Short mmCIF file of C-alpha atoms in Angstrom, two decimals:
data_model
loop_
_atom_site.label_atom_id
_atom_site.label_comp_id
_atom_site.label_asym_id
_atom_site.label_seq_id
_atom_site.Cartn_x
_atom_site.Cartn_y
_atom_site.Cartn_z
CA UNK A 7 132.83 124.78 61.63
CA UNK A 8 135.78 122.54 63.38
CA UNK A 9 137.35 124.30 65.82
CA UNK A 10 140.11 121.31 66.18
CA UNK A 11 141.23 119.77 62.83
CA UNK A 12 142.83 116.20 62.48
CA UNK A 13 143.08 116.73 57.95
CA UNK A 14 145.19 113.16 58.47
CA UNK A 15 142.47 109.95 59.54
CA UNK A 16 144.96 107.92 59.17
CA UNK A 17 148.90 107.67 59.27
CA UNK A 18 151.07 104.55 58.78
CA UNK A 19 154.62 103.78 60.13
CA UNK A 20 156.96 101.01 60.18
CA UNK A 21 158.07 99.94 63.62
CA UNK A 22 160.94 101.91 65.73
CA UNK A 23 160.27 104.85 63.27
CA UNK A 24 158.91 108.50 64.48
CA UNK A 25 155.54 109.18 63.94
CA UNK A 26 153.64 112.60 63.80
CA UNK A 27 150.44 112.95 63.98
CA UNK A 28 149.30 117.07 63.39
CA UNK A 29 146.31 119.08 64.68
CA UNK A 30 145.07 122.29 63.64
CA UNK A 31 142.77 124.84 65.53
CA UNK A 32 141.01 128.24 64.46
CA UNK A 33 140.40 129.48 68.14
CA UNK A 34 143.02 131.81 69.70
CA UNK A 35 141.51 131.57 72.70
CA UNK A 36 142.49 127.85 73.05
CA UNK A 37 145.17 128.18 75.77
CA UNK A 38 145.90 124.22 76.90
CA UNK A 39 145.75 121.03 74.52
CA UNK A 40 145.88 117.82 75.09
CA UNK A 41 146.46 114.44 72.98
CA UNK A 42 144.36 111.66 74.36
CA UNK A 43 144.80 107.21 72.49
CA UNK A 44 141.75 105.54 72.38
CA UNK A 45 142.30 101.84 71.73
CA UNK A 46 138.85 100.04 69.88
CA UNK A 47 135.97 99.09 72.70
CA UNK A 48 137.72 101.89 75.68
CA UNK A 49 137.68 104.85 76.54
CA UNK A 50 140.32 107.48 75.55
CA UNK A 51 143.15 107.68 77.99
CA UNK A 52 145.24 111.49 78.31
CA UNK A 53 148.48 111.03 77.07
CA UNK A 54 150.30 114.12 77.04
CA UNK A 55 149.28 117.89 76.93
CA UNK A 56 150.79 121.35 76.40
CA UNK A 57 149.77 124.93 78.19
CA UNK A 58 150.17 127.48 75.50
CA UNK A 59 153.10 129.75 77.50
CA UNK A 60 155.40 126.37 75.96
CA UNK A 61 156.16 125.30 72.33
CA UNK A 62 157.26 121.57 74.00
CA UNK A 63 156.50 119.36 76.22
CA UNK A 64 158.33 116.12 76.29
CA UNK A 65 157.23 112.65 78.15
CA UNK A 66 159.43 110.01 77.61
CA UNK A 67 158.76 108.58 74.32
CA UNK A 68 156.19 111.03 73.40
CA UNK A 69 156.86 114.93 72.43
CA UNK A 70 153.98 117.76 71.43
CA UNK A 71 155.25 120.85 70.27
CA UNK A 72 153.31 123.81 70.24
CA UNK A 73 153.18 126.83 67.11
CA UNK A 74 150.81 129.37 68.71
CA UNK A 75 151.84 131.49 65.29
CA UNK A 76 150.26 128.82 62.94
CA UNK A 77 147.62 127.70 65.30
CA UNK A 78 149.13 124.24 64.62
CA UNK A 79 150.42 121.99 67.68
CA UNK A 80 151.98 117.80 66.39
CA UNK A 81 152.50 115.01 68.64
CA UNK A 82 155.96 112.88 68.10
CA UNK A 83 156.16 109.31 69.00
CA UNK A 84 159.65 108.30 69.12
CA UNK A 85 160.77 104.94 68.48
CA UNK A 86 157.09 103.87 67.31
CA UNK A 87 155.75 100.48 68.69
CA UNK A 88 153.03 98.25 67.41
CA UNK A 89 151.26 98.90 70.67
CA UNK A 90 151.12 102.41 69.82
CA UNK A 91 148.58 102.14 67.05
CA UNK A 92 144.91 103.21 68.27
CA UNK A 93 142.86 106.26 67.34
CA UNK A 94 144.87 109.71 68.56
CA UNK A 95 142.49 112.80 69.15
CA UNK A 96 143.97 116.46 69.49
CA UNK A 97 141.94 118.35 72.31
CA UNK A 98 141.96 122.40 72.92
CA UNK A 99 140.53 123.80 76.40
CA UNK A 100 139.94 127.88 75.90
CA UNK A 101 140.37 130.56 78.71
CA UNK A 102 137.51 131.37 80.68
CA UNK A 103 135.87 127.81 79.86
CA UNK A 104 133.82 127.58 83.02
CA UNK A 105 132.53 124.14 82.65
CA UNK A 106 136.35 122.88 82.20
CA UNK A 107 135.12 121.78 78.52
CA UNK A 108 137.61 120.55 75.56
CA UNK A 109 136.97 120.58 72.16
CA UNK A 110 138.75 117.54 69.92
CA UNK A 111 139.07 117.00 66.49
CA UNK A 112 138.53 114.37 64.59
CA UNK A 113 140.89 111.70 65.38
CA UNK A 114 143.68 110.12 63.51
CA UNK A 115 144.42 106.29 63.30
CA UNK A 116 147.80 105.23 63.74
CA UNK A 117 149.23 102.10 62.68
CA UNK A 118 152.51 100.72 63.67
CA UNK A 119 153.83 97.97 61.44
CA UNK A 120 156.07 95.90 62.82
CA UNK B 12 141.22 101.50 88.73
CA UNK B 13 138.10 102.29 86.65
CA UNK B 14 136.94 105.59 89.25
CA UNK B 15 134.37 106.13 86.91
CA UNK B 16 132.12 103.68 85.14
CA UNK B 17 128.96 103.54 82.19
CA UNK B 18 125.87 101.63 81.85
CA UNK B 19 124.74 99.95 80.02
CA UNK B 20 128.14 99.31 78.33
CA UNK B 21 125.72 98.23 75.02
CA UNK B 22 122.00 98.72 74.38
CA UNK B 23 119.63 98.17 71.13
CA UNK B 24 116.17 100.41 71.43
CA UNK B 25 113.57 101.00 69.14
CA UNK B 26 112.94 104.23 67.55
CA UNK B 27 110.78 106.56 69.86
CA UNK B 28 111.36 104.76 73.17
CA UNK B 29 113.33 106.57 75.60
CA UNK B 30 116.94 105.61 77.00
CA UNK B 31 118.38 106.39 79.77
CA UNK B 32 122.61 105.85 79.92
CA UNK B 33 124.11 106.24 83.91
CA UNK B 34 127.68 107.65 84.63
CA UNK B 35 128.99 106.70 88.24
CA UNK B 36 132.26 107.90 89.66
CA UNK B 37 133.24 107.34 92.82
CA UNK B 38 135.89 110.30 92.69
CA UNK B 39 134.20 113.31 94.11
CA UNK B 40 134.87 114.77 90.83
CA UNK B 41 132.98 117.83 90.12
CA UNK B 42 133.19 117.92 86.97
CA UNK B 43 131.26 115.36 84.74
CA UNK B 44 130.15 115.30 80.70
CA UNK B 45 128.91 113.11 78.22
CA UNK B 46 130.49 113.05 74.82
CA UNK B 47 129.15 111.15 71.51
CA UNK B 48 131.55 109.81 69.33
CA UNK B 49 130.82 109.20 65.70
CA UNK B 50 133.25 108.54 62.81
CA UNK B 51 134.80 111.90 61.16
CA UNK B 52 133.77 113.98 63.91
CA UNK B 53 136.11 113.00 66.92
CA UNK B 54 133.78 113.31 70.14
CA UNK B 55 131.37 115.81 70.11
CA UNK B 56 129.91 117.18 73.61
CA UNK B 57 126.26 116.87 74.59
CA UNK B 58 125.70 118.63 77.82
CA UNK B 59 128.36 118.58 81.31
CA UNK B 60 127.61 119.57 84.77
CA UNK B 61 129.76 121.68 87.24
CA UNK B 62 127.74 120.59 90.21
CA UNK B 63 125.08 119.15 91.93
CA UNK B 64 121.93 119.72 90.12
CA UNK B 65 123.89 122.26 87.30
CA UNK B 66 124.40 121.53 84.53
CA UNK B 67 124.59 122.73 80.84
CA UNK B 68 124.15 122.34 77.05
CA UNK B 69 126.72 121.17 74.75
CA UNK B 70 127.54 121.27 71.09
CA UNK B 71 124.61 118.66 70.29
CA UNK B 72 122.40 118.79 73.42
CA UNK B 73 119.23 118.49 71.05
CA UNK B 74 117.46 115.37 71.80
CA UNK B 75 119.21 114.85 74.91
CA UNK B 76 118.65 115.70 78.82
CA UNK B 77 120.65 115.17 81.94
CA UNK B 78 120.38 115.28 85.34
CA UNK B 79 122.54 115.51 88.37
CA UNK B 80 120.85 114.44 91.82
CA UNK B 81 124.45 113.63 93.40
CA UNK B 82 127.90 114.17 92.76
CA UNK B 83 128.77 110.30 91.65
CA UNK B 84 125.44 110.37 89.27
CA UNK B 85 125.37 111.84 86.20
CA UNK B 86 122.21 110.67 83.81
CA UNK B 87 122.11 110.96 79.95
CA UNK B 88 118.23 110.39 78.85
CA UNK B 89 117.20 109.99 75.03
CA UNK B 90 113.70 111.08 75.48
CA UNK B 91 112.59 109.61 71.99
CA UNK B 92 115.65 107.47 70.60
CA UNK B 93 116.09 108.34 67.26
CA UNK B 94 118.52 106.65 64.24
CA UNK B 95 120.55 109.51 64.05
CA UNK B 96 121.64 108.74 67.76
CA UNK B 97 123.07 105.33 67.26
CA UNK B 98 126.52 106.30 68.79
CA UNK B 99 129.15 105.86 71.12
CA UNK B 100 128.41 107.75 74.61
CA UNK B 101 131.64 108.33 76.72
CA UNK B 102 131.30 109.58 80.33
CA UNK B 103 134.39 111.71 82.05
CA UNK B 104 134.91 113.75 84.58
CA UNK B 105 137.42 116.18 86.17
CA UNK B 106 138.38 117.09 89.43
CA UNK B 107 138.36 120.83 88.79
CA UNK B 108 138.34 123.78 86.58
CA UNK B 109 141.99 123.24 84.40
CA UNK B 110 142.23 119.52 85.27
CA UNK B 111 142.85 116.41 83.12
CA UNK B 112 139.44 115.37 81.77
CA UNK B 113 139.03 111.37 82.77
CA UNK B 114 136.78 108.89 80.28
CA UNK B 115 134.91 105.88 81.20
CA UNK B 116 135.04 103.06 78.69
CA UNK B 117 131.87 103.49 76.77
CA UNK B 118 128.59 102.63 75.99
CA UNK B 119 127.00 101.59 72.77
CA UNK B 120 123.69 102.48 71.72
CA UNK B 121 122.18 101.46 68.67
CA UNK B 122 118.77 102.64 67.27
CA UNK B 123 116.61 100.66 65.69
#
């Protein structure tokens, strides 16, 4: 059973609007998430991530908040740009994870029109 | 600044033969893992080592070993390569227990 849920492979936005891209997880003991972009032929890149004593955590155009309540964290992307689309994965890291591991979902594509 | 790099970066086999895929980082990371990635199921972790000669099963370590001889080496070996396997292999490391995990760019493996 997923851990880390993506339920959106794809999302689709028109240039300069917000995008949000959701992520659902079943563990409690996940206490730090990340997002992490993967553009086609690389490897993904960290983009932004959240410890679970926040509900936000802001970096310039890019936002995740944080509902430890729902399980449910969402990464905003505002004002979208066609160099923004690529393949966003959610990742969780749980407490006491000696080997430093993170678990990701499934990844959602995000296409910027322009 | 690549700090950590795959190869090969792309590889055909035949079923049964084995494959080996290398991870070098020139970091002094100690942390290092290998991840598949496969559509619908994000990436998925094989096995990751916390050291010199330890390492550790993942989520799908069947079908797969590793080894660690130094701290810039980490080996992924497909001891008989089978379809199923065709993938995406991404390396990363991190420099410590709670840091950012770091990816290398990928290597593609396709089983034939």
């Amino acid at each position: 059973d997923q851990q880390v849920k993506q339920n959106s492979p794809s999302l689709s936005v028109q240039e300069g609007r917000i995008s949000i891209l959701n992520c659902d997880y079943t563990n409690s003991m996940f206490d730090y998430f990340l997002w992490y972009k993967k553009y086609p032929a690389e490897g993904p890149t960290f983009l932004i991530s959240i410890s679970s004593i926040k509900d936000k955590n802001e970096d310039g155009r890019f936002t995740v908040f944080l509902n430890k309540s729902a399980k449910h964290l969402s990464l905003h992307i505002v004002p979208s740009q066609p160099g923004d689309s690529a393949v966003y994965f959610c990742a969780a890291r749980g407490t006491n994870n000696a080997g430093n591991m993170l678990t990701f979902g499934g990844g959602t594509r995000l296409m910027v029109k322009p | 600044d690549a700090g950590i790099t795959q190869s090969p970066r792309h590889k055909v086999t035949e079923t049964g033969t084995p494959v080996t895929l290398r991870c070098h980082q020139t970091e002094n990371h100690r942390y290092m893992y290998w991840y598949r990635q496969d559509p619908g199921h994000g990436l998925r972790l094989i096995h990751y080592s916390y050291g010199v000669k330890d390492t550790d099963k993942g989520e799908v370590s069947d079908g797969y070993s590793v080894s660690r001889s130094k701290t810039e080496d980490f080996l992924l070996t497909l001891e008989s390569a089978t379809s199923s396997q065709t993938s995406v292999y991404f390396c990363a490391m991190a420099q410590g227990r709670g840091n950012t995990i770091y990816f290398g760019e990928g290597s593609w493996l396709t089983v034939v």
